[in-house]
């Protein structure tokens, strides 16, 4: 379906809000972790059990920088779900914040070629969905532009420069496996996507609201 430029502008992702039980505790954690510029926080007691169906993924320059972010998160109270290690695609690890949000920190580099930094190259919000093709089309119909797509397994949307976080889709069970957690979960996702479109909810229950 063709979309207009104005529609695309209305539906770009501009913010990510995490719903947490204690905003002050979460704010201290994310400041120490070094990602506070990428997320907003909101108090919520909405019930949620098991896998919440999403992760936030950081891409950094090298293995030592991955280790630095993981160490900072653990020192601030995070739990390691998957220790940082080498893989076919590079090097990375997975941690869970005290509020329950899962973060993946990774690099495509297998060895360090520069100094250790606290810089983040990219942040991606990965939504675990049941049908990547159908949900991708749902977002395309709302004006988002597909930047990368790998059949029914993964899709990434162009950021349009409107916000600090990119949006991508991954099969829910595949995402859970990659993160090292069971795929089952119920209740609130405890994340709200902000944009300039009207409030809506996608096919997998992820809520969007008009960003302030």
mmCIF file with all atom_site columns, C-alpha atoms in Angstrom:
data_model
loop_
_atom_site.group_PDB
_atom_site.id
_atom_site.type_symbol
_atom_site.label_atom_id
_atom_site.label_alt_id
_atom_site.label_comp_id
_atom_site.label_asym_id
_atom_site.label_entity_id
_atom_site.label_seq_id
_atom_site.pdbx_PDB_ins_code
_atom_site.Cartn_x
_atom_site.Cartn_y
_atom_site.Cartn_z
_atom_site.occupancy
_atom_site.B_iso_or_equiv
_atom_site.pdbx_formal_charge
_atom_site.auth_seq_id
_atom_site.auth_comp_id
_atom_site.auth_asym_id
_atom_site.auth_atom_id
_atom_site.pdbx_PDB_model_num
ATOM 1   C CA . UNK A 1 1   ? 0.000  0.000   0.000  1.00 0.00 ? 1   UNK A CA 1
ATOM 2   C CA . UNK A 1 2   ? 1.398  3.425   -0.903 1.00 0.00 ? 2   UNK A CA 1
ATOM 3   C CA . UNK A 1 3   ? 1.833  5.924   1.906  1.00 0.00 ? 3   UNK A CA 1
ATOM 4   C CA . UNK A 1 4   ? 2.341  9.653   1.840  1.00 0.00 ? 4   UNK A CA 1
ATOM 5   C CA . UNK A 1 5   ? 5.304  11.496  3.331  1.00 0.00 ? 5   UNK A CA 1
ATOM 6   C CA . UNK A 1 6   ? 3.006  13.113  5.878  1.00 0.00 ? 6   UNK A CA 1
ATOM 7   C CA . UNK A 1 7   ? 1.757  9.690   7.018  1.00 0.00 ? 7   UNK A CA 1
ATOM 8   C CA . UNK A 1 8   ? 5.336  8.452   7.409  1.00 0.00 ? 8   UNK A CA 1
ATOM 9   C CA . UNK A 1 9   ? 6.194  11.497  9.508  1.00 0.00 ? 9   UNK A CA 1
ATOM 10  C CA . UNK A 1 10  ? 3.207  10.885  11.774 1.00 0.00 ? 10  UNK A CA 1
ATOM 11  C CA . UNK A 1 11  ? 4.126  7.286   12.500 1.00 0.00 ? 11  UNK A CA 1
ATOM 12  C CA . UNK A 1 12  ? 7.864  7.422   13.225 1.00 0.00 ? 12  UNK A CA 1
ATOM 13  C CA . UNK A 1 13  ? 9.098  6.240   16.630 1.00 0.00 ? 13  UNK A CA 1
ATOM 14  C CA . UNK A 1 14  ? 10.145 9.214   18.746 1.00 0.00 ? 14  UNK A CA 1
ATOM 15  C CA . UNK A 1 15  ? 10.429 7.766   22.262 1.00 0.00 ? 15  UNK A CA 1
ATOM 16  C CA . UNK A 1 16  ? 10.386 4.590   24.345 1.00 0.00 ? 16  UNK A CA 1
ATOM 17  C CA . UNK A 1 17  ? 8.810  4.663   27.808 1.00 0.00 ? 17  UNK A CA 1
ATOM 18  C CA . UNK A 1 18  ? 9.447  1.854   30.286 1.00 0.00 ? 18  UNK A CA 1
ATOM 19  C CA . UNK A 1 19  ? 6.771  1.279   32.894 1.00 0.00 ? 19  UNK A CA 1
ATOM 20  C CA . UNK A 1 20  ? 8.440  0.515   36.222 1.00 0.00 ? 20  UNK A CA 1
ATOM 21  C CA . UNK A 1 21  ? 7.388  -0.058  39.815 1.00 0.00 ? 21  UNK A CA 1
ATOM 22  C CA . UNK A 1 22  ? 9.808  2.526   41.260 1.00 0.00 ? 22  UNK A CA 1
ATOM 23  C CA . UNK A 1 23  ? 10.821 5.418   39.023 1.00 0.00 ? 23  UNK A CA 1
ATOM 24  C CA . UNK A 1 24  ? 13.589 6.694   41.333 1.00 0.00 ? 24  UNK A CA 1
ATOM 25  C CA . UNK A 1 25  ? 15.256 3.281   41.539 1.00 0.00 ? 25  UNK A CA 1
ATOM 26  C CA . UNK A 1 26  ? 14.973 2.817   37.782 1.00 0.00 ? 26  UNK A CA 1
ATOM 27  C CA . UNK A 1 27  ? 16.338 6.288   37.088 1.00 0.00 ? 27  UNK A CA 1
ATOM 28  C CA . UNK A 1 28  ? 19.441 5.597   39.198 1.00 0.00 ? 28  UNK A CA 1
ATOM 29  C CA . UNK A 1 29  ? 19.986 2.277   37.446 1.00 0.00 ? 29  UNK A CA 1
ATOM 30  C CA . UNK A 1 30  ? 19.697 3.640   33.919 1.00 0.00 ? 30  UNK A CA 1
ATOM 31  C CA . UNK A 1 31  ? 21.954 6.570   34.730 1.00 0.00 ? 31  UNK A CA 1
ATOM 32  C CA . UNK A 1 32  ? 24.643 4.207   36.064 1.00 0.00 ? 32  UNK A CA 1
ATOM 33  C CA . UNK A 1 33  ? 24.142 1.843   33.104 1.00 0.00 ? 33  UNK A CA 1
ATOM 34  C CA . UNK A 1 34  ? 24.611 4.776   30.730 1.00 0.00 ? 34  UNK A CA 1
ATOM 35  C CA . UNK A 1 35  ? 21.397 4.526   28.696 1.00 0.00 ? 35  UNK A CA 1
ATOM 36  C CA . UNK A 1 36  ? 19.188 7.097   30.427 1.00 0.00 ? 36  UNK A CA 1
ATOM 37  C CA . UNK A 1 37  ? 19.167 9.305   27.314 1.00 0.00 ? 37  UNK A CA 1
ATOM 38  C CA . UNK A 1 38  ? 17.378 6.580   25.346 1.00 0.00 ? 38  UNK A CA 1
ATOM 39  C CA . UNK A 1 39  ? 14.398 5.747   27.550 1.00 0.00 ? 39  UNK A CA 1
ATOM 40  C CA . UNK A 1 40  ? 11.697 7.507   29.510 1.00 0.00 ? 40  UNK A CA 1
ATOM 41  C CA . UNK A 1 41  ? 10.284 6.122   32.755 1.00 0.00 ? 41  UNK A CA 1
ATOM 42  C CA . UNK A 1 42  ? 6.752  5.956   34.099 1.00 0.00 ? 42  UNK A CA 1
ATOM 43  C CA . UNK A 1 43  ? 5.366  4.454   37.298 1.00 0.00 ? 43  UNK A CA 1
ATOM 44  C CA . UNK A 1 44  ? 3.105  1.465   36.752 1.00 0.00 ? 44  UNK A CA 1
ATOM 45  C CA . UNK A 1 45  ? 1.836  -1.503  38.749 1.00 0.00 ? 45  UNK A CA 1
ATOM 46  C CA . UNK A 1 46  ? 0.334  -3.254  35.715 1.00 0.00 ? 46  UNK A CA 1
ATOM 47  C CA . UNK A 1 47  ? 0.622  -7.028  36.209 1.00 0.00 ? 47  UNK A CA 1
ATOM 48  C CA . UNK A 1 48  ? 3.231  -8.755  34.063 1.00 0.00 ? 48  UNK A CA 1
ATOM 49  C CA . UNK A 1 49  ? 4.686  -12.252 34.272 1.00 0.00 ? 49  UNK A CA 1
ATOM 50  C CA . UNK A 1 50  ? 7.384  -14.030 32.288 1.00 0.00 ? 50  UNK A CA 1
ATOM 51  C CA . UNK A 1 51  ? 8.806  -12.676 29.042 1.00 0.00 ? 51  UNK A CA 1
ATOM 52  C CA . UNK A 1 52  ? 7.440  -9.230  28.253 1.00 0.00 ? 52  UNK A CA 1
ATOM 53  C CA . UNK A 1 53  ? 7.970  -9.743  24.543 1.00 0.00 ? 53  UNK A CA 1
ATOM 54  C CA . UNK A 1 54  ? 10.667 -7.158  23.795 1.00 0.00 ? 54  UNK A CA 1
ATOM 55  C CA . UNK A 1 55  ? 14.267 -6.218  24.335 1.00 0.00 ? 55  UNK A CA 1
ATOM 56  C CA . UNK A 1 56  ? 16.385 -3.118  23.900 1.00 0.00 ? 56  UNK A CA 1
ATOM 57  C CA . UNK A 1 57  ? 19.627 -3.847  22.051 1.00 0.00 ? 57  UNK A CA 1
ATOM 58  C CA . UNK A 1 58  ? 22.770 -1.738  22.210 1.00 0.00 ? 58  UNK A CA 1
ATOM 59  C CA . UNK A 1 59  ? 25.389 -1.889  19.464 1.00 0.00 ? 59  UNK A CA 1
ATOM 60  C CA . UNK A 1 60  ? 28.857 -0.725  20.538 1.00 0.00 ? 60  UNK A CA 1
ATOM 61  C CA . UNK A 1 61  ? 32.348 -0.617  19.046 1.00 0.00 ? 61  UNK A CA 1
ATOM 62  C CA . UNK A 1 62  ? 34.116 -3.638  20.524 1.00 0.00 ? 62  UNK A CA 1
ATOM 63  C CA . UNK A 1 63  ? 34.184 -6.483  23.072 1.00 0.00 ? 63  UNK A CA 1
ATOM 64  C CA . UNK A 1 64  ? 35.795 -4.438  25.847 1.00 0.00 ? 64  UNK A CA 1
ATOM 65  C CA . UNK A 1 65  ? 33.065 -1.804  25.511 1.00 0.00 ? 65  UNK A CA 1
ATOM 66  C CA . UNK A 1 66  ? 30.445 -4.562  25.741 1.00 0.00 ? 66  UNK A CA 1
ATOM 67  C CA . UNK A 1 67  ? 32.123 -5.777  28.929 1.00 0.00 ? 67  UNK A CA 1
ATOM 68  C CA . UNK A 1 68  ? 32.129 -2.247  30.321 1.00 0.00 ? 68  UNK A CA 1
ATOM 69  C CA . UNK A 1 69  ? 28.388 -1.794  29.821 1.00 0.00 ? 69  UNK A CA 1
ATOM 70  C CA . UNK A 1 70  ? 27.625 -5.232  31.254 1.00 0.00 ? 70  UNK A CA 1
ATOM 71  C CA . UNK A 1 71  ? 29.803 -4.536  34.303 1.00 0.00 ? 71  UNK A CA 1
ATOM 72  C CA . UNK A 1 72  ? 28.155 -1.136  34.866 1.00 0.00 ? 72  UNK A CA 1
ATOM 73  C CA . UNK A 1 73  ? 24.709 -2.728  34.682 1.00 0.00 ? 73  UNK A CA 1
ATOM 74  C CA . UNK A 1 74  ? 25.615 -5.522  37.103 1.00 0.00 ? 74  UNK A CA 1
ATOM 75  C CA . UNK A 1 75  ? 27.206 -3.065  39.550 1.00 0.00 ? 75  UNK A CA 1
ATOM 76  C CA . UNK A 1 76  ? 23.953 -1.082  39.463 1.00 0.00 ? 76  UNK A CA 1
ATOM 77  C CA . UNK A 1 77  ? 21.822 -4.151  40.247 1.00 0.00 ? 77  UNK A CA 1
ATOM 78  C CA . UNK A 1 78  ? 21.203 -5.969  36.943 1.00 0.00 ? 78  UNK A CA 1
ATOM 79  C CA . UNK A 1 79  ? 21.122 -9.751  36.550 1.00 0.00 ? 79  UNK A CA 1
ATOM 80  C CA . UNK A 1 80  ? 23.170 -11.467 33.843 1.00 0.00 ? 80  UNK A CA 1
ATOM 81  C CA . UNK A 1 81  ? 20.950 -13.664 31.634 1.00 0.00 ? 81  UNK A CA 1
ATOM 82  C CA . UNK A 1 82  ? 23.689 -14.561 29.151 1.00 0.00 ? 82  UNK A CA 1
ATOM 83  C CA . UNK A 1 83  ? 27.336 -13.806 29.971 1.00 0.00 ? 83  UNK A CA 1
ATOM 84  C CA . UNK A 1 84  ? 29.167 -11.837 27.275 1.00 0.00 ? 84  UNK A CA 1
ATOM 85  C CA . UNK A 1 85  ? 30.860 -14.244 24.878 1.00 0.00 ? 85  UNK A CA 1
ATOM 86  C CA . UNK A 1 86  ? 32.045 -14.655 21.300 1.00 0.00 ? 86  UNK A CA 1
ATOM 87  C CA . UNK A 1 87  ? 29.649 -15.988 18.681 1.00 0.00 ? 87  UNK A CA 1
ATOM 88  C CA . UNK A 1 88  ? 29.415 -16.410 14.926 1.00 0.00 ? 88  UNK A CA 1
ATOM 89  C CA . UNK A 1 89  ? 28.259 -12.810 14.536 1.00 0.00 ? 89  UNK A CA 1
ATOM 90  C CA . UNK A 1 90  ? 30.577 -11.092 17.027 1.00 0.00 ? 90  UNK A CA 1
ATOM 91  C CA . UNK A 1 91  ? 30.495 -10.647 20.789 1.00 0.00 ? 91  UNK A CA 1
ATOM 92  C CA . UNK A 1 92  ? 27.699 -9.853  23.206 1.00 0.00 ? 92  UNK A CA 1
ATOM 93  C CA . UNK A 1 93  ? 25.774 -10.526 26.378 1.00 0.00 ? 93  UNK A CA 1
ATOM 94  C CA . UNK A 1 94  ? 22.298 -10.084 27.877 1.00 0.00 ? 94  UNK A CA 1
ATOM 95  C CA . UNK A 1 95  ? 21.291 -8.504  31.181 1.00 0.00 ? 95  UNK A CA 1
ATOM 96  C CA . UNK A 1 96  ? 17.983 -7.871  32.936 1.00 0.00 ? 96  UNK A CA 1
ATOM 97  C CA . UNK A 1 97  ? 17.445 -4.561  34.694 1.00 0.00 ? 97  UNK A CA 1
ATOM 98  C CA . UNK A 1 98  ? 15.965 -4.460  38.215 1.00 0.00 ? 98  UNK A CA 1
ATOM 99  C CA . UNK A 1 99  ? 12.640 -3.324  36.686 1.00 0.00 ? 99  UNK A CA 1
ATOM 100 C CA . UNK A 1 100 ? 12.550 -6.458  34.510 1.00 0.00 ? 100 UNK A CA 1
ATOM 101 C CA . UNK A 1 101 ? 13.518 -4.943  31.161 1.00 0.00 ? 101 UNK A CA 1
ATOM 102 C CA . UNK A 1 102 ? 15.923 -7.114  29.170 1.00 0.00 ? 102 UNK A CA 1
ATOM 103 C CA . UNK A 1 103 ? 18.886 -5.472  27.437 1.00 0.00 ? 103 UNK A CA 1
ATOM 104 C CA . UNK A 1 104 ? 21.279 -6.989  24.915 1.00 0.00 ? 104 UNK A CA 1
ATOM 105 C CA . UNK A 1 105 ? 24.724 -5.409  24.476 1.00 0.00 ? 105 UNK A CA 1
ATOM 106 C CA . UNK A 1 106 ? 26.656 -6.510  21.401 1.00 0.00 ? 106 UNK A CA 1
ATOM 107 C CA . UNK A 1 107 ? 29.274 -5.726  18.780 1.00 0.00 ? 107 UNK A CA 1
ATOM 108 C CA . UNK A 1 108 ? 30.018 -7.240  15.391 1.00 0.00 ? 108 UNK A CA 1
ATOM 109 C CA . UNK A 1 109 ? 33.748 -6.933  16.155 1.00 0.00 ? 109 UNK A CA 1
ATOM 110 C CA . UNK A 1 110 ? 35.451 -10.024 17.549 1.00 0.00 ? 110 UNK A CA 1
ATOM 111 C CA . UNK A 1 111 ? 38.409 -8.113  18.910 1.00 0.00 ? 111 UNK A CA 1
ATOM 112 C CA . UNK A 1 112 ? 39.116 -4.585  20.047 1.00 0.00 ? 112 UNK A CA 1
ATOM 113 C CA . UNK A 1 113 ? 40.603 -2.277  17.449 1.00 0.00 ? 113 UNK A CA 1
ATOM 114 C CA . UNK A 1 114 ? 40.336 0.945   19.434 1.00 0.00 ? 114 UNK A CA 1
ATOM 115 C CA . UNK A 1 115 ? 40.055 2.310   22.962 1.00 0.00 ? 115 UNK A CA 1
ATOM 116 C CA . UNK A 1 116 ? 37.327 1.263   25.382 1.00 0.00 ? 116 UNK A CA 1
ATOM 117 C CA . UNK A 1 117 ? 34.536 3.833   25.383 1.00 0.00 ? 117 UNK A CA 1
ATOM 118 C CA . UNK A 1 118 ? 31.106 4.422   26.879 1.00 0.00 ? 118 UNK A CA 1
ATOM 119 C CA . UNK A 1 119 ? 29.712 5.344   23.484 1.00 0.00 ? 119 UNK A CA 1
ATOM 120 C CA . UNK A 1 120 ? 26.664 3.650   21.970 1.00 0.00 ? 120 UNK A CA 1
ATOM 121 C CA . UNK A 1 121 ? 26.505 3.330   18.198 1.00 0.00 ? 121 UNK A CA 1
ATOM 122 C CA . UNK A 1 122 ? 22.871 2.278   17.966 1.00 0.00 ? 122 UNK A CA 1
ATOM 123 C CA . UNK A 1 123 ? 19.881 1.362   20.128 1.00 0.00 ? 123 UNK A CA 1
ATOM 124 C CA . UNK A 1 124 ? 17.140 -0.859  18.710 1.00 0.00 ? 124 UNK A CA 1
ATOM 125 C CA . UNK A 1 125 ? 13.795 -1.724  20.294 1.00 0.00 ? 125 UNK A CA 1
ATOM 126 C CA . UNK A 1 126 ? 13.094 -5.311  19.216 1.00 0.00 ? 126 UNK A CA 1
ATOM 127 C CA . UNK A 1 127 ? 9.458  -6.355  19.480 1.00 0.00 ? 127 UNK A CA 1
ATOM 128 C CA . UNK A 1 128 ? 8.825  -10.083 19.690 1.00 0.00 ? 128 UNK A CA 1
ATOM 129 C CA . UNK A 1 129 ? 5.825  -10.770 17.462 1.00 0.00 ? 129 UNK A CA 1
ATOM 130 C CA . UNK A 1 130 ? 3.886  -13.843 16.372 1.00 0.00 ? 130 UNK A CA 1
ATOM 131 C CA . UNK A 1 131 ? 3.818  -13.014 12.648 1.00 0.00 ? 131 UNK A CA 1
ATOM 132 C CA . UNK A 1 132 ? 6.635  -10.776 11.427 1.00 0.00 ? 132 UNK A CA 1
ATOM 133 C CA . UNK A 1 133 ? 5.215  -10.367 7.908  1.00 0.00 ? 133 UNK A CA 1
ATOM 134 C CA . UNK A 1 134 ? 1.745  -9.383  9.124  1.00 0.00 ? 134 UNK A CA 1
ATOM 135 C CA . UNK A 1 135 ? 3.016  -6.971  11.769 1.00 0.00 ? 135 UNK A CA 1
ATOM 136 C CA . UNK A 1 136 ? 5.497  -5.476  9.297  1.00 0.00 ? 136 UNK A CA 1
ATOM 137 C CA . UNK A 1 137 ? 2.621  -4.785  6.911  1.00 0.00 ? 137 UNK A CA 1
ATOM 138 C CA . UNK A 1 138 ? 0.612  -3.267  9.771  1.00 0.00 ? 138 UNK A CA 1
ATOM 139 C CA . UNK A 1 139 ? 3.392  -0.744  10.357 1.00 0.00 ? 139 UNK A CA 1
ATOM 140 C CA . UNK A 1 140 ? 3.998  -0.124  6.657  1.00 0.00 ? 140 UNK A CA 1
ATOM 141 C CA . UNK A 1 141 ? 0.313  0.706   6.315  1.00 0.00 ? 141 UNK A CA 1
ATOM 142 C CA . UNK A 1 142 ? 0.829  3.290   9.055  1.00 0.00 ? 142 UNK A CA 1
ATOM 143 C CA . UNK A 1 143 ? 3.673  4.917   7.152  1.00 0.00 ? 143 UNK A CA 1
ATOM 144 C CA . UNK A 1 144 ? 6.820  3.302   8.501  1.00 0.00 ? 144 UNK A CA 1
ATOM 145 C CA . UNK A 1 145 ? 9.542  2.488   5.973  1.00 0.00 ? 145 UNK A CA 1
ATOM 146 C CA . UNK A 1 146 ? 11.245 -0.912  5.998  1.00 0.00 ? 146 UNK A CA 1
ATOM 147 C CA . UNK A 1 147 ? 15.043 -0.598  6.078  1.00 0.00 ? 147 UNK A CA 1
ATOM 148 C CA . UNK A 1 148 ? 15.899 -4.310  6.371  1.00 0.00 ? 148 UNK A CA 1
ATOM 149 C CA . UNK A 1 149 ? 13.813 -7.444  6.054  1.00 0.00 ? 149 UNK A CA 1
ATOM 150 C CA . UNK A 1 150 ? 14.641 -11.141 6.256  1.00 0.00 ? 150 UNK A CA 1
ATOM 151 C CA . UNK A 1 151 ? 11.453 -12.976 5.285  1.00 0.00 ? 151 UNK A CA 1
ATOM 152 C CA . UNK A 1 152 ? 9.253  -13.865 8.218  1.00 0.00 ? 152 UNK A CA 1
ATOM 153 C CA . UNK A 1 153 ? 12.080 -13.756 10.769 1.00 0.00 ? 153 UNK A CA 1
ATOM 154 C CA . UNK A 1 154 ? 13.157 -10.113 11.125 1.00 0.00 ? 154 UNK A CA 1
ATOM 155 C CA . UNK A 1 155 ? 12.281 -6.632  9.920  1.00 0.00 ? 155 UNK A CA 1
ATOM 156 C CA . UNK A 1 156 ? 13.823 -3.266  10.792 1.00 0.00 ? 156 UNK A CA 1
ATOM 157 C CA . UNK A 1 157 ? 12.322 0.133   10.090 1.00 0.00 ? 157 UNK A CA 1
ATOM 158 C CA . UNK A 1 158 ? 14.099 3.311   9.065  1.00 0.00 ? 158 UNK A CA 1
ATOM 159 C CA . UNK A 1 159 ? 14.387 5.743   11.952 1.00 0.00 ? 159 UNK A CA 1
ATOM 160 C CA . UNK A 1 160 ? 13.841 8.865   9.899  1.00 0.00 ? 160 UNK A CA 1
ATOM 161 C CA . UNK A 1 161 ? 16.048 10.721  12.380 1.00 0.00 ? 161 UNK A CA 1
ATOM 162 C CA . UNK A 1 162 ? 13.045 11.405  14.613 1.00 0.00 ? 162 UNK A CA 1
ATOM 163 C CA . UNK A 1 163 ? 14.179 9.572   17.725 1.00 0.00 ? 163 UNK A CA 1
ATOM 164 C CA . UNK A 1 164 ? 17.206 7.946   19.354 1.00 0.00 ? 164 UNK A CA 1
ATOM 165 C CA . UNK A 1 165 ? 15.857 4.367   19.097 1.00 0.00 ? 165 UNK A CA 1
ATOM 166 C CA . UNK A 1 166 ? 15.176 2.253   16.005 1.00 0.00 ? 166 UNK A CA 1
ATOM 167 C CA . UNK A 1 167 ? 12.243 -0.147  15.785 1.00 0.00 ? 167 UNK A CA 1
ATOM 168 C CA . UNK A 1 168 ? 12.568 -3.765  14.661 1.00 0.00 ? 168 UNK A CA 1
ATOM 169 C CA . UNK A 1 169 ? 10.465 -6.936  14.683 1.00 0.00 ? 169 UNK A CA 1
ATOM 170 C CA . UNK A 1 170 ? 11.608 -10.473 15.534 1.00 0.00 ? 170 UNK A CA 1
ATOM 171 C CA . UNK A 1 171 ? 9.723  -13.746 15.966 1.00 0.00 ? 171 UNK A CA 1
ATOM 172 C CA . UNK A 1 172 ? 8.746  -13.869 19.641 1.00 0.00 ? 172 UNK A CA 1
ATOM 173 C CA . UNK A 1 173 ? 10.061 -17.368 20.291 1.00 0.00 ? 173 UNK A CA 1
ATOM 174 C CA . UNK A 1 174 ? 13.257 -16.677 18.372 1.00 0.00 ? 174 UNK A CA 1
ATOM 175 C CA . UNK A 1 175 ? 13.826 -13.497 20.369 1.00 0.00 ? 175 UNK A CA 1
ATOM 176 C CA . UNK A 1 176 ? 13.271 -15.269 23.683 1.00 0.00 ? 176 UNK A CA 1
ATOM 177 C CA . UNK A 1 177 ? 15.707 -18.001 22.665 1.00 0.00 ? 177 UNK A CA 1
ATOM 178 C CA . UNK A 1 178 ? 18.316 -15.425 21.685 1.00 0.00 ? 178 UNK A CA 1
ATOM 179 C CA . UNK A 1 179 ? 17.920 -13.735 25.079 1.00 0.00 ? 179 UNK A CA 1
ATOM 180 C CA . UNK A 1 180 ? 18.063 -17.011 26.999 1.00 0.00 ? 180 UNK A CA 1
ATOM 181 C CA . UNK A 1 181 ? 14.586 -16.826 28.529 1.00 0.00 ? 181 UNK A CA 1
ATOM 182 C CA . UNK A 1 182 ? 11.356 -18.864 28.165 1.00 0.00 ? 182 UNK A CA 1
ATOM 183 C CA . UNK A 1 183 ? 9.003  -17.382 25.570 1.00 0.00 ? 183 UNK A CA 1
ATOM 184 C CA . UNK A 1 184 ? 5.897  -17.601 27.734 1.00 0.00 ? 184 UNK A CA 1
ATOM 185 C CA . UNK A 1 185 ? 4.570  -14.449 29.357 1.00 0.00 ? 185 UNK A CA 1
ATOM 186 C CA . UNK A 1 186 ? 1.321  -12.712 30.236 1.00 0.00 ? 186 UNK A CA 1
ATOM 187 C CA . UNK A 1 187 ? 0.008  -9.319  31.210 1.00 0.00 ? 187 UNK A CA 1
ATOM 188 C CA . UNK A 1 188 ? 1.409  -5.926  30.320 1.00 0.00 ? 188 UNK A CA 1
ATOM 189 C CA . UNK A 1 189 ? 4.438  -5.506  28.064 1.00 0.00 ? 189 UNK A CA 1
ATOM 190 C CA . UNK A 1 190 ? 5.427  -2.621  30.387 1.00 0.00 ? 190 UNK A CA 1
ATOM 191 C CA . UNK A 1 191 ? 6.676  -0.548  27.456 1.00 0.00 ? 191 UNK A CA 1
ATOM 192 C CA . UNK A 1 192 ? 4.964  2.272   25.535 1.00 0.00 ? 192 UNK A CA 1
ATOM 193 C CA . UNK A 1 193 ? 6.100  3.525   22.142 1.00 0.00 ? 193 UNK A CA 1
ATOM 194 C CA . UNK A 1 194 ? 5.796  7.235   21.519 1.00 0.00 ? 194 UNK A CA 1
ATOM 195 C CA . UNK A 1 195 ? 5.166  8.845   18.144 1.00 0.00 ? 195 UNK A CA 1
ATOM 196 C CA . UNK A 1 196 ? 3.294  11.710  16.559 1.00 0.00 ? 196 UNK A CA 1
ATOM 197 C CA . UNK A 1 197 ? 0.421  9.499   15.383 1.00 0.00 ? 197 UNK A CA 1
ATOM 198 C CA . UNK A 1 198 ? -2.798 8.898   17.237 1.00 0.00 ? 198 UNK A CA 1
ATOM 199 C CA . UNK A 1 199 ? -2.899 6.334   20.051 1.00 0.00 ? 199 UNK A CA 1
ATOM 200 C CA . UNK A 1 200 ? -3.142 2.754   18.797 1.00 0.00 ? 200 UNK A CA 1
ATOM 201 C CA . UNK A 1 201 ? -2.169 -0.808  19.676 1.00 0.00 ? 201 UNK A CA 1
ATOM 202 C CA . UNK A 1 202 ? -0.395 -3.156  17.268 1.00 0.00 ? 202 UNK A CA 1
ATOM 203 C CA . UNK A 1 203 ? -1.406 -6.800  16.584 1.00 0.00 ? 203 UNK A CA 1
ATOM 204 C CA . UNK A 1 204 ? 0.798  -8.088  19.423 1.00 0.00 ? 204 UNK A CA 1
ATOM 205 C CA . UNK A 1 205 ? -0.512 -5.687  22.037 1.00 0.00 ? 205 UNK A CA 1
ATOM 206 C CA . UNK A 1 206 ? 2.273  -3.111  21.975 1.00 0.00 ? 206 UNK A CA 1
ATOM 207 C CA . UNK A 1 207 ? 0.797  0.299   22.737 1.00 0.00 ? 207 UNK A CA 1
ATOM 208 C CA . UNK A 1 208 ? 1.643  3.556   20.977 1.00 0.00 ? 208 UNK A CA 1
ATOM 209 C CA . UNK A 1 209 ? 0.730  6.998   22.239 1.00 0.00 ? 209 UNK A CA 1
ATOM 210 C CA . UNK A 1 210 ? 1.206  10.525  21.008 1.00 0.00 ? 210 UNK A CA 1
ATOM 211 C CA . UNK A 1 211 ? 4.566  11.661  22.342 1.00 0.00 ? 211 UNK A CA 1
ATOM 212 C CA . UNK A 1 212 ? 4.640  14.858  24.351 1.00 0.00 ? 212 UNK A CA 1
#
